[in-house]
Coordinates of C-alpha atoms in Angstrom, one line a residue:
M1 CA 40.0 -12.1 8.4
T2 CA 38.2 -10.5 5.4
L3 CA 34.6 -9.5 5.6
A4 CA 32.3 -10.9 2.9
R5 CA 31.0 -8.2 0.5
K6 CA 27.5 -7.2 1.5
R7 CA 24.5 -7.3 -0.8
I8 CA 21.9 -4.6 -0.4
S9 CA 18.3 -4.7 -1.8
A10 CA 16.8 -1.3 -2.4
I11 CA 13.0 -1.5 -2.5
I12 CA 11.2 1.5 -4.0
A13 CA 7.4 1.9 -3.7
C14 CA 6.2 3.7 -6.8
Y15 CA 2.9 5.4 -7.4
K16 CA 2.7 8.1 -10.1
D17 CA 6.5 8.3 -10.2
E18 CA 7.3 7.5 -13.8
Q19 CA 9.5 10.6 -14.2
A20 CA 11.4 10.1 -11.0
I21 CA 12.2 6.4 -11.5
P22 CA 15.1 6.7 -14.0
V23 CA 16.6 9.4 -11.7
M24 CA 16.2 7.2 -8.7
A25 CA 17.8 4.2 -10.5
A26 CA 20.8 6.3 -11.5
R27 CA 21.3 7.8 -8.1
L28 CA 21.0 4.4 -6.4
R29 CA 23.5 2.8 -8.8
A30 CA 26.0 5.6 -8.1
T31 CA 25.6 5.3 -4.4
F32 CA 26.0 1.5 -4.3
E33 CA 29.0 1.7 -6.6
K34 CA 30.6 4.4 -4.3
I35 CA 30.2 2.3 -1.2
G36 CA 31.3 -0.9 -3.0
V37 CA 28.5 -3.3 -2.3
D38 CA 26.6 -5.8 -4.5
Y39 CA 23.1 -4.6 -5.0
E40 CA 19.7 -5.1 -6.5
I41 CA 17.1 -2.4 -7.1
I42 CA 13.5 -3.6 -6.8
F43 CA 10.8 -1.1 -8.0
V44 CA 7.3 -1.9 -6.9
N45 CA 4.6 -0.3 -9.1
D46 CA 1.7 0.0 -6.7
G47 CA -1.0 0.3 -9.3
S48 CA 0.2 3.5 -10.9
P49 CA -2.2 4.9 -13.5
D50 CA 0.7 6.6 -15.4
D51 CA 3.4 5.0 -17.5
T52 CA 5.4 3.6 -14.6
Q53 CA 5.1 0.0 -15.9
S54 CA 6.7 0.6 -19.2
V55 CA 9.5 2.7 -17.6
L56 CA 10.2 -0.2 -15.2
E57 CA 10.2 -2.7 -18.1
K58 CA 12.8 -0.7 -20.0
L59 CA 15.0 -0.2 -17.0
A60 CA 14.9 -3.8 -16.0
A61 CA 15.7 -4.9 -19.6
A62 CA 18.8 -2.6 -19.7
D63 CA 20.2 -3.3 -16.2
R64 CA 20.5 -6.7 -14.5
H65 CA 20.5 -5.1 -11.1
I66 CA 16.9 -3.8 -11.6
K67 CA 13.7 -5.8 -11.0
G68 CA 10.1 -4.7 -11.2
I69 CA 7.0 -5.9 -9.5
T70 CA 3.5 -4.6 -10.5
H71 CA 0.5 -4.7 -8.3
S72 CA -2.9 -5.2 -9.9
R73 CA -4.1 -2.1 -8.0
N74 CA -3.0 0.4 -5.4
F75 CA -2.5 -1.5 -2.1
G76 CA -0.4 1.2 -0.3
S77 CA 3.3 1.7 0.2
Q78 CA 3.6 -0.7 3.2
N79 CA 2.2 -3.5 1.0
A80 CA 4.6 -2.5 -1.8
F81 CA 7.5 -2.7 0.6
T82 CA 6.4 -6.1 1.7
S83 CA 6.2 -7.4 -1.9
G84 CA 9.7 -6.1 -2.5
M85 CA 11.1 -7.7 0.7
K86 CA 9.6 -11.1 -0.4
L87 CA 11.6 -10.9 -3.6
A88 CA 14.7 -9.4 -2.1
S89 CA 17.9 -11.4 -2.0
G90 CA 20.2 -9.0 -0.2
D91 CA 21.8 -9.2 3.3
G92 CA 19.8 -6.1 4.1
C93 CA 17.0 -3.9 2.7
V94 CA 16.6 -0.2 2.2
L95 CA 13.1 1.1 1.8
L96 CA 12.5 4.3 -0.3
D97 CA 9.6 6.2 -1.8
G98 CA 9.7 6.5 -5.5
D99 CA 9.3 10.3 -5.6
L100 CA 12.8 11.0 -4.4
Q101 CA 11.8 12.5 -1.0
D102 CA 14.1 9.9 0.4
P103 CA 17.6 10.8 -0.9
P104 CA 19.4 7.6 -2.1
E105 CA 22.7 9.1 -1.1
M106 CA 21.8 8.7 2.6
I107 CA 22.3 5.0 2.1
E108 CA 26.0 5.5 2.5
E109 CA 25.5 6.7 6.1
F110 CA 23.0 3.9 6.8
Y111 CA 25.5 1.4 5.5
K112 CA 28.2 2.6 7.9
K113 CA 25.9 2.1 10.8
W114 CA 24.9 -1.3 9.6
I115 CA 28.6 -2.3 9.4
E116 CA 29.0 -0.9 13.0
G117 CA 26.5 -3.6 14.1
Y118 CA 23.1 -1.8 14.0
D119 CA 20.2 -4.0 12.9
V120 CA 17.8 -1.2 12.0
V121 CA 18.8 2.3 10.8
Y122 CA 16.3 4.9 9.7
S123 CA 16.0 8.6 9.2
R124 CA 13.3 11.2 9.7
R125 CA 12.3 13.9 7.2

């Protein structure tokens, strides 16, 4: 019996993260390709006053895996994650802050636990 290929939705809450976003996107792509899953990357611009919006538009135009959501104002990271989860189409979601404090490479270990049967996997800083 062959297991169906999993699809992961990465949801990134962004606030004043315009410089980190392209780095986050590249690291997420590399991680997902390494573990061999289908994926989507959903950046949620939580009312950033910087150039986050145009950075997201350029990334989404260049990569079909990337989607962007823009809030009209800052609602907080939990609401940003909720917006992303409403759009997500994956079998599972990974929630990350846009400032790279959450290393995307940890997803590989989370994925292993998910495959083992865990419903929720998280880490602590």
